[in-house]
CSV table of C-alpha atoms in Angstrom, one decimal:
chain,number,residue,atom,x,y,z
A,1,MET,CA,-175.3,112.8,-40.7
A,2,ASN,CA,-174.8,109.6,-42.5
A,3,ALA,CA,-173.5,111.2,-45.6
A,4,HIS,CA,-171.8,107.8,-45.9
A,5,HIS,CA,-168.4,107.6,-47.5
A,6,THR,CA,-167.7,107.7,-51.1
A,7,PRO,CA,-163.8,107.4,-50.9
A,8,PRO,CA,-162.7,103.8,-51.2
A,9,VAL,CA,-162.5,101.9,-47.9
A,10,ALA,CA,-159.0,100.8,-46.9
A,11,ALA,CA,-158.3,97.2,-47.7
A,12,LEU,CA,-157.9,94.8,-44.9
A,13,GLU,CA,-155.0,92.3,-45.1
A,14,LEU,CA,-154.5,89.3,-42.9
A,15,ASP,CA,-151.0,87.9,-43.2
A,16,ASN,CA,-150.6,84.4,-41.9
A,17,VAL,CA,-152.9,85.2,-39.0
A,18,GLY,CA,-153.3,82.3,-36.5
A,19,PHE,CA,-154.9,81.9,-33.2
A,20,ILE,CA,-153.9,79.3,-30.6
A,21,HIS,CA,-155.8,79.0,-27.4
A,22,ARG,CA,-154.6,76.5,-24.7
A,23,GLY,CA,-152.6,74.5,-27.2
A,24,HIS,CA,-155.4,74.3,-29.7
A,25,ALA,CA,-155.0,76.0,-33.1
A,26,LEU,CA,-158.5,77.5,-33.4
A,27,LEU,CA,-157.4,79.3,-36.5
A,28,LYS,CA,-154.7,77.9,-38.7
A,29,PRO,CA,-152.4,80.5,-40.3
A,30,THR,CA,-154.7,82.4,-42.7
A,31,SER,CA,-154.0,85.0,-45.3
A,32,LEU,CA,-156.6,87.0,-47.0
A,33,ARG,CA,-157.4,90.4,-48.4
A,34,LEU,CA,-160.7,92.2,-48.3
A,35,ALA,CA,-160.9,95.3,-50.5
A,36,GLY,CA,-163.6,97.4,-52.2
A,37,CYS,CA,-167.1,97.7,-51.0
A,38,GLN,CA,-168.0,94.0,-51.0
A,39,ARG,CA,-170.6,92.0,-49.2
A,40,THR,CA,-168.4,89.2,-47.9
A,41,LEU,CA,-170.1,86.3,-46.2
A,42,ILE,CA,-168.1,84.0,-44.1
A,43,MET,CA,-169.6,80.5,-44.2
A,44,GLY,CA,-168.9,77.1,-42.7
A,45,PRO,CA,-170.2,74.8,-40.0
A,46,ASN,CA,-170.2,75.6,-36.3
A,47,GLY,CA,-166.8,75.7,-34.8
A,48,ALA,CA,-165.1,76.4,-38.1
A,49,GLY,CA,-163.6,79.6,-36.8
A,50,LYS,CA,-165.9,82.1,-38.5
A,51,SER,CA,-166.6,84.3,-35.5
A,52,LEU,CA,-162.9,84.1,-34.5
A,53,LEU,CA,-161.8,85.3,-37.9
A,54,MET,CA,-164.2,88.2,-37.7
A,55,ARG,CA,-163.1,89.2,-34.2
A,56,LEU,CA,-159.4,89.1,-35.2
A,57,ALA,CA,-160.3,91.3,-38.3
A,58,HIS,CA,-162.3,93.7,-36.2
A,59,GLY,CA,-159.5,93.9,-33.6
A,60,LEU,CA,-161.4,92.4,-30.6
A,61,LEU,CA,-158.8,89.7,-30.4
A,62,THR,CA,-155.1,89.8,-31.1
A,63,PRO,CA,-153.7,87.0,-33.2
A,64,THR,CA,-151.1,84.7,-31.6
A,65,SER,CA,-149.2,84.8,-34.9
A,66,GLY,CA,-149.3,86.8,-38.1
A,67,THR,CA,-150.5,90.4,-38.6
A,68,VAL,CA,-153.8,92.1,-39.3
A,69,ARG,CA,-153.2,95.3,-41.2
A,70,TRP,CA,-155.3,98.0,-42.8
A,71,GLN,CA,-153.8,99.4,-46.0
A,72,GLY,CA,-154.0,103.1,-45.2
A,73,LYS,CA,-156.0,104.7,-42.4
A,74,PRO,CA,-158.0,102.2,-40.4
A,75,PRO,CA,-161.6,102.9,-41.3
A,76,ALA,CA,-164.5,103.5,-39.0
A,77,GLN,CA,-165.8,100.0,-38.0
A,78,ALA,CA,-168.8,98.7,-36.2
A,79,MET,CA,-169.9,95.2,-35.2
A,80,VAL,CA,-173.3,93.6,-34.7
A,81,PHE,CA,-173.3,90.5,-32.5
A,82,GLN,CA,-175.4,87.4,-32.6
A,83,ARG,CA,-177.0,88.4,-29.3
A,84,PRO,CA,-177.1,92.2,-29.3
A,85,VAL,CA,-175.5,93.7,-26.2
A,86,LEU,CA,-177.7,96.5,-25.2
A,87,LEU,CA,-177.2,98.8,-22.2
A,88,ARG,CA,-179.7,98.8,-19.4
A,89,ARG,CA,-181.3,102.0,-20.6
A,90,SER,CA,-184.1,103.1,-22.9
A,91,ALA,CA,-183.8,102.4,-26.7
A,92,LEU,CA,-183.1,106.1,-27.3
A,93,ASP,CA,-180.5,106.3,-24.6
A,94,ASN,CA,-178.7,103.3,-26.1
A,95,LEU,CA,-178.2,105.4,-29.2
A,96,THR,CA,-177.4,108.8,-27.6
A,97,TYR,CA,-174.8,106.8,-25.6
A,98,VAL,CA,-172.7,106.1,-28.7
A,99,LEU,CA,-173.1,109.6,-29.9
A,100,ALA,CA,-171.8,110.9,-26.6
A,101,ILE,CA,-168.8,108.7,-26.9
A,102,HIS,CA,-168.1,110.3,-30.3
A,103,LYS,CA,-168.5,113.8,-28.7
A,104,ILE,CA,-171.6,114.8,-30.6
A,105,SER,CA,-173.2,117.9,-29.0
A,106,ARG,CA,-176.1,117.2,-26.7
A,107,GLN,CA,-178.8,118.7,-28.9
A,108,ASN,CA,-177.6,116.9,-32.0
A,109,ARG,CA,-177.5,113.6,-30.2
A,110,LYS,CA,-181.2,113.4,-29.7
A,111,THR,CA,-182.1,114.4,-33.2
A,112,GLN,CA,-179.7,111.9,-34.7
A,113,ALA,CA,-180.8,109.2,-32.4
A,114,ILE,CA,-184.5,109.8,-33.2
A,115,ASN,CA,-183.7,109.8,-36.9
A,116,ALA,CA,-181.9,106.5,-36.6
A,117,LEU,CA,-184.8,104.9,-34.6
A,118,ASP,CA,-187.1,106.1,-37.3
A,119,LYS,CA,-185.0,104.7,-40.0
A,120,PHE,CA,-185.0,101.2,-38.4
A,121,GLY,CA,-188.7,101.4,-37.6
A,122,LEU,CA,-188.2,101.8,-33.8
A,123,ALA,CA,-189.5,105.3,-33.3
A,124,HIS,CA,-192.5,104.2,-31.3
A,125,LEU,CA,-190.2,102.2,-28.9
A,126,ALA,CA,-187.8,105.1,-28.1
A,127,LYS,CA,-188.7,105.3,-24.4
A,128,ARG,CA,-188.9,101.5,-23.9
A,129,PRO,CA,-186.1,99.8,-21.9
A,130,ALA,CA,-183.9,98.2,-24.6
A,131,ARG,CA,-183.8,95.0,-22.6
A,132,VAL,CA,-187.5,94.3,-22.9
A,133,LEU,CA,-187.7,94.7,-26.6
A,134,SER,CA,-188.2,91.5,-28.7
A,135,GLY,CA,-185.2,89.8,-30.3
A,136,GLY,CA,-185.9,91.3,-33.7
A,137,GLU,CA,-186.3,94.8,-32.2
A,138,GLN,CA,-183.1,94.4,-30.2
A,139,GLN,CA,-181.2,93.5,-33.3
A,140,ARG,CA,-182.6,96.4,-35.2
A,141,LEU,CA,-181.6,98.7,-32.3
A,142,ALA,CA,-178.1,97.3,-32.5
A,143,LEU,CA,-178.1,98.0,-36.2
A,144,ALA,CA,-179.4,101.6,-35.6
A,145,ARG,CA,-176.5,102.0,-33.1
A,146,ALA,CA,-174.0,100.7,-35.7
A,147,TRP,CA,-175.6,103.1,-38.3
A,148,LEU,CA,-174.9,106.1,-36.0
A,149,LEU,CA,-171.2,105.1,-35.9
A,150,ASN,CA,-171.0,105.7,-39.7
A,151,PRO,CA,-168.9,102.7,-40.3
A,152,GLN,CA,-166.9,102.1,-43.4
A,153,VAL,CA,-166.8,98.4,-42.5
A,154,LEU,CA,-169.6,96.6,-40.7
A,155,PHE,CA,-169.0,93.2,-39.2
A,156,LEU,CA,-172.0,91.1,-38.4
A,157,ASP,CA,-171.7,87.8,-36.5
A,158,GLU,CA,-174.7,85.5,-37.2
A,159,PRO,CA,-177.0,88.5,-36.7
A,160,THR,CA,-180.2,86.6,-37.7
A,161,SER,CA,-179.6,83.2,-36.2
A,162,ALA,CA,-182.1,83.7,-33.4
A,163,LEU,CA,-184.8,85.6,-35.3
A,164,ASP,CA,-188.0,84.9,-37.1
A,165,PRO,CA,-188.4,85.4,-40.8
A,166,ALA,CA,-189.9,88.9,-40.6
A,167,ALA,CA,-187.1,90.0,-38.4
A,168,ILE,CA,-184.5,88.3,-40.6
A,169,LYS,CA,-185.9,90.2,-43.5
A,170,ALA,CA,-185.6,93.5,-41.6
A,171,VAL,CA,-182.0,92.7,-40.7
A,172,GLU,CA,-181.1,91.8,-44.3
A,173,ASP,CA,-182.7,94.9,-45.6
A,174,ALA,CA,-180.6,96.9,-43.1
A,175,VAL,CA,-177.5,95.2,-44.3
A,176,LEU,CA,-178.3,96.1,-47.9
A,177,GLU,CA,-179.0,99.7,-46.8
A,178,PHE,CA,-175.5,99.9,-45.1
A,179,HIS,CA,-173.9,98.5,-48.2
A,180,HIS,CA,-175.8,100.9,-50.5
A,181,SER,CA,-174.4,103.8,-48.5
A,182,GLY,CA,-170.9,102.6,-49.1
A,183,THR,CA,-170.2,100.3,-46.2
A,184,ARG,CA,-168.2,97.1,-46.7
A,185,ILE,CA,-170.1,94.2,-45.2
A,186,VAL,CA,-168.4,91.3,-43.5
A,187,MET,CA,-170.9,88.8,-42.1
A,188,THR,CA,-170.9,85.2,-40.8
A,189,THR,CA,-173.8,82.9,-41.4
A,190,HIS,CA,-174.5,79.2,-41.7
A,191,ASP,CA,-177.7,79.8,-43.6
A,192,LEU,CA,-177.1,79.0,-47.3
A,193,HIS,CA,-180.2,80.8,-48.5
A,194,GLN,CA,-179.2,84.0,-46.7
A,195,ALA,CA,-175.7,83.7,-48.1
A,196,ARG,CA,-177.2,83.4,-51.6
A,197,ARG,CA,-179.3,86.4,-51.0
A,198,LEU,CA,-176.5,88.6,-49.6
A,199,ALA,CA,-173.1,87.5,-50.7
A,200,ASN,CA,-171.1,88.8,-53.6
A,201,ASP,CA,-168.0,87.2,-52.1
A,202,VAL,CA,-167.7,84.1,-49.9
A,203,LEU,CA,-165.1,82.9,-47.4
A,204,PHE,CA,-165.6,79.3,-46.6
A,205,MET,CA,-164.1,77.9,-43.4
A,206,HIS,CA,-163.7,74.5,-42.0
A,207,ASN,CA,-161.9,73.3,-38.9
A,208,GLY,CA,-160.1,76.5,-38.3
A,209,ALA,CA,-158.9,76.8,-41.9
A,210,LEU,CA,-159.9,79.1,-44.7
A,211,LEU,CA,-160.6,76.8,-47.6
A,212,GLU,CA,-162.0,79.2,-50.2
A,213,HIS,CA,-162.3,82.9,-50.9
A,214,THR,CA,-164.3,83.1,-54.1
A,215,PRO,CA,-166.9,85.3,-55.8
A,216,ALA,CA,-170.4,84.2,-54.7
A,217,ASN,CA,-171.4,83.0,-58.2
A,218,ASP,CA,-168.4,80.7,-58.5
A,219,PHE,CA,-168.8,79.5,-54.9
A,220,PHE,CA,-172.4,78.4,-55.3
A,221,THR,CA,-172.0,76.9,-58.7
A,222,ALA,CA,-168.5,75.4,-58.7
A,223,PRO,CA,-166.9,75.3,-55.2
A,224,THR,CA,-163.3,74.2,-55.4
A,225,SER,CA,-163.1,72.4,-52.1
A,226,HIS,CA,-164.7,69.1,-51.4
A,227,GLU,CA,-166.0,70.4,-48.0
A,228,ALA,CA,-167.6,73.4,-49.5
A,229,ALA,CA,-169.3,71.3,-52.1
A,230,ALA,CA,-170.7,69.0,-49.5
A,231,PHE,CA,-171.8,72.0,-47.4
A,232,ILE,CA,-173.7,73.5,-50.3
A,233,ARG,CA,-175.4,70.2,-51.0
A,234,GLY,CA,-176.6,70.4,-47.4
A,235,GLU,CA,-174.5,67.5,-46.2
A,236,LEU,CA,-173.1,67.5,-42.7
A,237,VAL,CA,-169.4,68.3,-42.9
A,238,TRP,CA,-167.3,67.9,-39.8
B,1,MET,CA,-185.7,91.7,33.3
B,2,PRO,CA,-187.6,94.0,31.0
B,3,THR,CA,-190.6,92.5,29.3
B,4,SER,CA,-190.7,93.1,25.6
B,5,GLU,CA,-194.0,94.9,26.3
B,6,ASN,CA,-192.4,97.6,28.4
B,7,ALA,CA,-189.6,97.9,25.9
B,8,PHE,CA,-192.1,98.6,23.1
B,9,SER,CA,-194.0,101.0,25.2
B,10,THR,CA,-190.8,102.8,26.2
B,11,ALA,CA,-189.9,103.0,22.5
B,12,LEU,CA,-193.3,104.3,21.6
B,13,ALA,CA,-193.3,106.8,24.5
B,14,LEU,CA,-189.8,108.0,23.4
B,15,ILE,CA,-191.0,108.6,19.9
B,16,LEU,CA,-194.3,110.2,20.9
B,17,SER,CA,-192.5,112.5,23.4
B,18,MET,CA,-190.4,113.9,20.6
B,19,ASP,CA,-187.7,114.1,23.2
B,20,SER,CA,-185.1,116.6,22.0
B,21,ALA,CA,-182.2,114.5,23.3
B,22,LEU,CA,-183.5,111.5,21.4
B,23,ILE,CA,-184.0,113.5,18.2
B,24,SER,CA,-180.4,114.8,18.4
B,25,ILE,CA,-179.2,111.3,18.9
B,26,VAL,CA,-181.2,109.9,16.0
B,27,THR,CA,-180.2,112.8,13.7
B,28,LEU,CA,-176.5,112.4,14.5
B,29,SER,CA,-176.6,108.7,14.0
B,30,LEU,CA,-178.1,109.2,10.5
B,31,GLN,CA,-175.8,112.1,9.7
B,32,VAL,CA,-172.7,110.1,10.6
B,33,SER,CA,-173.7,106.9,8.9
B,34,LEU,CA,-175.1,108.5,5.7
B,35,MET,CA,-172.1,110.7,5.4
B,36,ALA,CA,-169.7,107.8,5.8
B,37,VAL,CA,-171.6,105.8,3.2
B,38,LEU,CA,-171.6,108.7,0.8
B,39,ILE,CA,-167.9,109.2,1.1
B,40,ALA,CA,-167.1,105.5,1.0
B,41,SER,CA,-169.3,105.1,-2.1
B,42,LEU,CA,-167.6,108.0,-3.9
B,43,LEU,CA,-164.3,106.3,-3.3
B,44,ALA,CA,-165.2,102.6,-3.4
B,45,LEU,CA,-167.4,102.5,-6.5
B,46,PRO,CA,-164.7,103.6,-9.0
B,47,LEU,CA,-162.1,101.7,-7.0
B,48,GLY,CA,-164.1,98.5,-7.2
B,49,ALA,CA,-164.8,99.0,-10.9
B,50,ALA,CA,-161.1,99.7,-11.6
B,51,LEU,CA,-160.2,96.5,-9.8
B,52,ALA,CA,-162.7,94.6,-12.0
B,53,LEU,CA,-161.2,96.0,-15.2
B,54,TRP,CA,-157.5,96.2,-14.7
B,55,HIS,CA,-155.3,93.2,-14.3
B,56,PHE,CA,-152.0,93.9,-12.6
B,57,PRO,CA,-149.5,92.0,-10.5
B,58,GLY,CA,-150.8,91.7,-7.0
B,59,ARG,CA,-154.4,92.2,-8.1
B,60,ASN,CA,-155.5,88.9,-6.4
B,61,ALA,CA,-153.8,90.0,-3.2
B,62,VAL,CA,-155.7,93.3,-3.2
B,63,ILE,CA,-159.0,91.4,-3.8
B,64,VAL,CA,-158.3,89.0,-0.9
B,65,ALA,CA,-157.3,92.0,1.3
B,66,LEU,CA,-160.5,93.8,0.5
B,67,ASN,CA,-162.6,90.7,1.1
B,68,ALA,CA,-160.8,90.2,4.4
B,69,LEU,CA,-161.4,93.8,5.4
B,70,MET,CA,-165.1,93.3,5.0
B,71,GLY,CA,-164.8,91.5,8.3
B,72,LEU,CA,-162.6,94.2,10.0
B,73,PRO,CA,-163.8,94.4,13.6
B,74,PRO,CA,-165.1,97.9,14.2
B,75,VAL,CA,-163.1,98.3,17.4
B,76,VAL,CA,-159.9,97.7,15.5
B,77,ALA,CA,-160.9,100.3,12.9
B,78,GLY,CA,-161.8,102.7,15.7
B,79,LEU,CA,-158.5,102.0,17.4
B,80,CYS,CA,-156.5,102.8,14.2
B,81,VAL,CA,-158.4,106.1,13.7
B,82,TYR,CA,-158.0,106.9,17.4
B,83,LEU,CA,-154.2,106.4,17.1
B,84,LEU,CA,-154.1,108.6,14.0
B,85,LEU,CA,-156.2,111.4,15.4
B,86,SER,CA,-155.1,111.4,19.0
B,87,ARG,CA,-153.0,114.5,20.1
B,88,ALA,CA,-149.7,112.6,19.7
B,89,GLY,CA,-150.8,110.9,16.5
B,90,PRO,CA,-149.8,112.0,13.0
B,91,LEU,CA,-153.1,113.8,12.4
B,92,GLY,CA,-153.4,115.0,15.9
B,93,GLU,CA,-153.2,118.6,14.8
B,94,TRP,CA,-156.5,118.4,13.1
B,95,GLY,CA,-158.2,118.1,16.5
B,96,LEU,CA,-160.8,115.8,15.2
B,97,LEU,CA,-160.8,113.2,18.0
B,98,PHE,CA,-164.1,112.9,19.8
B,99,THR,CA,-165.9,114.8,17.0
B,100,PRO,CA,-168.6,113.5,14.6
B,101,SER,CA,-165.9,113.9,11.8
B,102,ALA,CA,-163.8,111.3,13.5
B,103,MET,CA,-166.8,108.9,13.6
B,104,VAL,CA,-167.4,109.5,9.9
B,105,ILE,CA,-163.7,108.7,9.2
B,106,ALA,CA,-163.9,105.5,11.2
B,107,GLN,CA,-167.1,104.3,9.5
B,108,VAL,CA,-165.7,105.1,6.0
B,109,ILE,CA,-162.9,102.7,6.8
B,110,LEU,CA,-165.4,100.0,7.8
B,111,VAL,CA,-167.7,100.6,4.8
B,112,LEU,CA,-165.3,101.1,2.0
B,113,PRO,CA,-164.0,97.5,1.7
B,114,ILE,CA,-167.6,96.2,1.6
B,115,ILE,CA,-168.6,98.5,-1.2
B,116,ALA,CA,-165.3,98.1,-3.1
B,117,ALA,CA,-165.3,94.3,-2.9
B,118,LEU,CA,-168.9,93.8,-3.9
B,119,THR,CA,-168.7,96.4,-6.6
B,120,ARG,CA,-165.7,94.6,-8.0
B,121,GLN,CA,-167.8,91.4,-8.3
B,122,GLN,CA,-170.8,93.0,-9.8
B,123,VAL,CA,-168.8,95.1,-12.3
B,124,GLU,CA,-166.7,92.1,-13.3
B,125,ALA,CA,-169.8,90.1,-14.1
B,126,LEU,CA,-171.3,92.9,-16.1
B,127,HIS,CA,-168.1,93.5,-17.9
B,128,GLY,CA,-168.0,89.9,-19.0
B,129,GLU,CA,-171.3,90.6,-20.8
B,130,TYR,CA,-170.4,94.0,-22.2
B,131,ALA,CA,-166.7,93.7,-22.9
B,132,GLU,CA,-166.9,92.9,-26.6
B,133,GLN,CA,-169.5,95.5,-27.4
B,134,LEU,CA,-167.7,98.2,-25.5
B,135,ASN,CA,-164.3,97.2,-27.1
B,136,SER,CA,-166.0,97.3,-30.4
B,137,LEU,CA,-167.2,100.9,-29.7
B,138,GLY,CA,-163.5,101.7,-29.0
B,139,LEU,CA,-164.0,102.6,-25.3
B,140,SER,CA,-160.9,102.7,-23.1
B,141,ARG,CA,-161.2,100.9,-19.8
B,142,ARG,CA,-161.2,104.2,-18.0
B,143,ARG,CA,-164.3,105.3,-20.0
B,144,MET,CA,-166.0,101.9,-19.4
B,145,ILE,CA,-166.1,102.6,-15.6
B,146,PRO,CA,-169.0,105.1,-15.6
B,147,THR,CA,-170.9,103.0,-18.1
B,148,LEU,CA,-170.5,99.8,-16.1
B,149,LEU,CA,-171.3,101.5,-12.8
B,150,TRP,CA,-174.5,103.0,-14.2
B,151,ASP,CA,-175.6,99.8,-15.8
B,152,ALA,CA,-175.0,97.8,-12.6
B,153,ARG,CA,-176.9,100.4,-10.6
B,154,PHE,CA,-179.6,98.2,-9.3
B,155,GLY,CA,-177.2,95.7,-7.9
B,156,LEU,CA,-175.0,98.5,-6.6
B,157,LEU,CA,-177.9,100.0,-4.7
B,158,THR,CA,-178.0,96.8,-2.6
B,159,VAL,CA,-174.2,97.0,-2.2
B,160,ILE,CA,-174.5,100.5,-0.8
B,161,LEU,CA,-177.3,99.4,1.5
B,162,ALA,CA,-175.1,96.6,2.8
B,163,GLY,CA,-172.5,99.3,3.6
B,164,PHE,CA,-175.1,101.5,5.3
B,165,GLY,CA,-176.2,98.5,7.4
B,166,ARG,CA,-172.6,98.0,8.6
B,167,ALA,CA,-172.2,101.7,9.4
B,168,SER,CA,-175.5,102.1,11.3
B,169,ALA,CA,-175.1,98.9,13.2
B,170,GLU,CA,-171.6,99.2,14.5
B,171,VAL,CA,-170.8,100.6,17.9
B,172,GLY,CA,-167.1,99.8,18.5
B,173,ALA,CA,-165.6,102.4,16.2
B,174,VAL,CA,-167.8,105.3,17.0
B,175,MET,CA,-167.5,104.6,20.7
B,176,ILE,CA,-163.7,104.8,20.6
B,177,VAL,CA,-163.2,107.8,18.3
B,178,GLY,CA,-166.4,109.6,19.3
B,179,GLY,CA,-166.4,108.9,23.0
B,180,ASN,CA,-170.2,108.9,23.5
B,181,ILE,CA,-170.2,112.5,24.6
B,182,ASP,CA,-173.8,113.6,25.5
B,183,GLY,CA,-175.0,116.0,22.9
B,184,VAL,CA,-171.9,115.9,20.8
B,185,THR,CA,-171.0,112.4,19.7
B,186,ARG,CA,-173.7,110.2,21.2
B,187,VAL,CA,-175.4,108.1,18.6
B,188,MET,CA,-178.1,105.3,18.8
B,189,THR,CA,-175.7,102.4,19.2
B,190,THR,CA,-173.5,104.1,21.9
B,191,SER,CA,-176.6,105.1,23.8
B,192,ILE,CA,-177.8,101.6,23.8
B,193,VAL,CA,-174.5,100.4,25.2
B,194,LEU,CA,-174.7,103.1,27.9
B,195,GLU,CA,-178.3,102.5,28.9
B,196,THR,CA,-177.6,98.7,29.1
B,197,SER,CA,-174.6,99.3,31.3
B,198,LYS,CA,-176.8,101.6,33.5
B,199,GLY,CA,-179.3,98.8,33.8
B,200,ASN,CA,-182.0,100.8,32.0
B,201,LEU,CA,-182.9,97.9,29.8
B,202,PRO,CA,-186.3,99.1,28.6
B,203,MET,CA,-184.7,102.3,27.4
B,204,ALA,CA,-181.9,100.3,25.7
B,205,LEU,CA,-184.4,98.1,24.0
B,206,GLY,CA,-186.6,101.0,23.1
B,207,LEU,CA,-183.7,102.7,21.4
B,208,GLY,CA,-182.9,99.4,19.7
B,209,ILE,CA,-186.4,99.2,18.3
B,210,ILE,CA,-186.2,102.8,17.0
B,211,LEU,CA,-182.8,102.1,15.3
B,212,LEU,CA,-184.2,98.9,13.7
B,213,ALA,CA,-187.3,100.8,12.5
B,214,LEU,CA,-185.1,103.6,11.0
B,215,VAL,CA,-182.9,101.2,9.2
B,216,THR,CA,-185.9,99.3,7.9
B,217,MET,CA,-187.4,102.5,6.6
B,218,ILE,CA,-184.3,103.5,4.7
B,219,ASN,CA,-184.0,100.1,3.2
B,220,ALA,CA,-187.7,100.1,2.2
B,221,ILE,CA,-187.3,103.5,0.5
B,222,ALA,CA,-184.2,102.3,-1.4
B,223,HIS,CA,-185.9,99.1,-2.4
B,224,MET,CA,-188.9,101.0,-3.7
B,225,ILE,CA,-186.8,103.4,-5.7
B,226,GLY,CA,-184.9,100.4,-7.1
B,227,GLU,CA,-188.0,98.5,-8.0
B,228,THR,CA,-189.7,101.4,-9.7
B,229,ALA,CA,-186.6,102.2,-11.7
B,230,LYS,CA,-186.2,98.5,-12.7
B,231,ARG,CA,-189.7,98.3,-13.8
B,232,ARG,CA,-189.3,101.4,-15.9
B,233,LEU,CA,-186.0,100.5,-17.4
B,234,GLY,CA,-185.8,96.7,-17.5
């Protein structure tokens, strides 16, 4: 299990993707291409459309205009949410659940689930109800669940915004671990420090528009847009 | 006028005597109502969940109809089943009228809308919370149903108890389709009606007390199971 993938992950292309809700253009027509095994961070102030862009890319929402397309076979994907949605069952059962969906045999489910718990430092909590775990433990369990899905692309929506520094570190380590095993990372954050630590590619959004898609080094040293420059300086941009 | 004192002593005397007629009445009451709730649950839980997940034209009409049927008068349900099962009725050949089976059918009709309507509400609320995660996992709506029903289980236990309350308390339907035949279709509620009309009020009240005690006991057991499970699973 988790002989993660070496073949290149299919590129994701958004072609003039827009999203209008009740007359408001929450996402203005946006085109972008994500290829290779990058760690792409989507940045921008609240309400910029970061989460929306990610949901459109993952397929949770259908764009009102434009197309979302994978070049080649759509890859295995998983998503980790800001507030992990865990089932009302034990930590272990939360993991065997996704394995059951993927038709893994009953004996293998348990072994794989226990290995994943172990990998994310949750082995001692296997029997605990998932809902009574701490915020950091819940997020790690969500990551363990994503791990079992063997994703080629992992989406993370502000996965650390409600966590303390130790838990943030654990999540960031897990993200790097996914990436190391060949998973493309697409993650939103509004924490500049976190973006500096993780990004090798930045999408900067503001007011429902994608303003920049640049390599991380260029973004942090010489952003092209005025809004991104202000955002990096720590000014409030609205 | 019976004093409450002699009603209680009648009830107590009835219980202590282990009267075989009483035992058969109590057993039949429980059998009919529990069977009705079991069948109604098997049908209504998936139905309510499906109604929560699928949006189709006329969905709101179905929801309103189910909600309205929660208040269906038992005598009306009984009458409909009576017409279906009577010799001249479409299902007359089954020969079910004035049997416990007919009583079960009538109570299923009473209980099903309650369980379906309340399940719809609970599952819809839970789906609001789970939808993105389950969609992300690639689950079809059909495959979400067992997941949502299981995760809503504590709330649904109360829903099923509400159904059981309705079944065990009603008299109109079982009276019409069962006929209150001594030793065959006589249950607690029909006995109470009979004893009242005979003027045997202590007996009627005594039976009422026993019925209430039984229903309380079943609810207490269900509550304890639910609480234990909740504490264990959060």
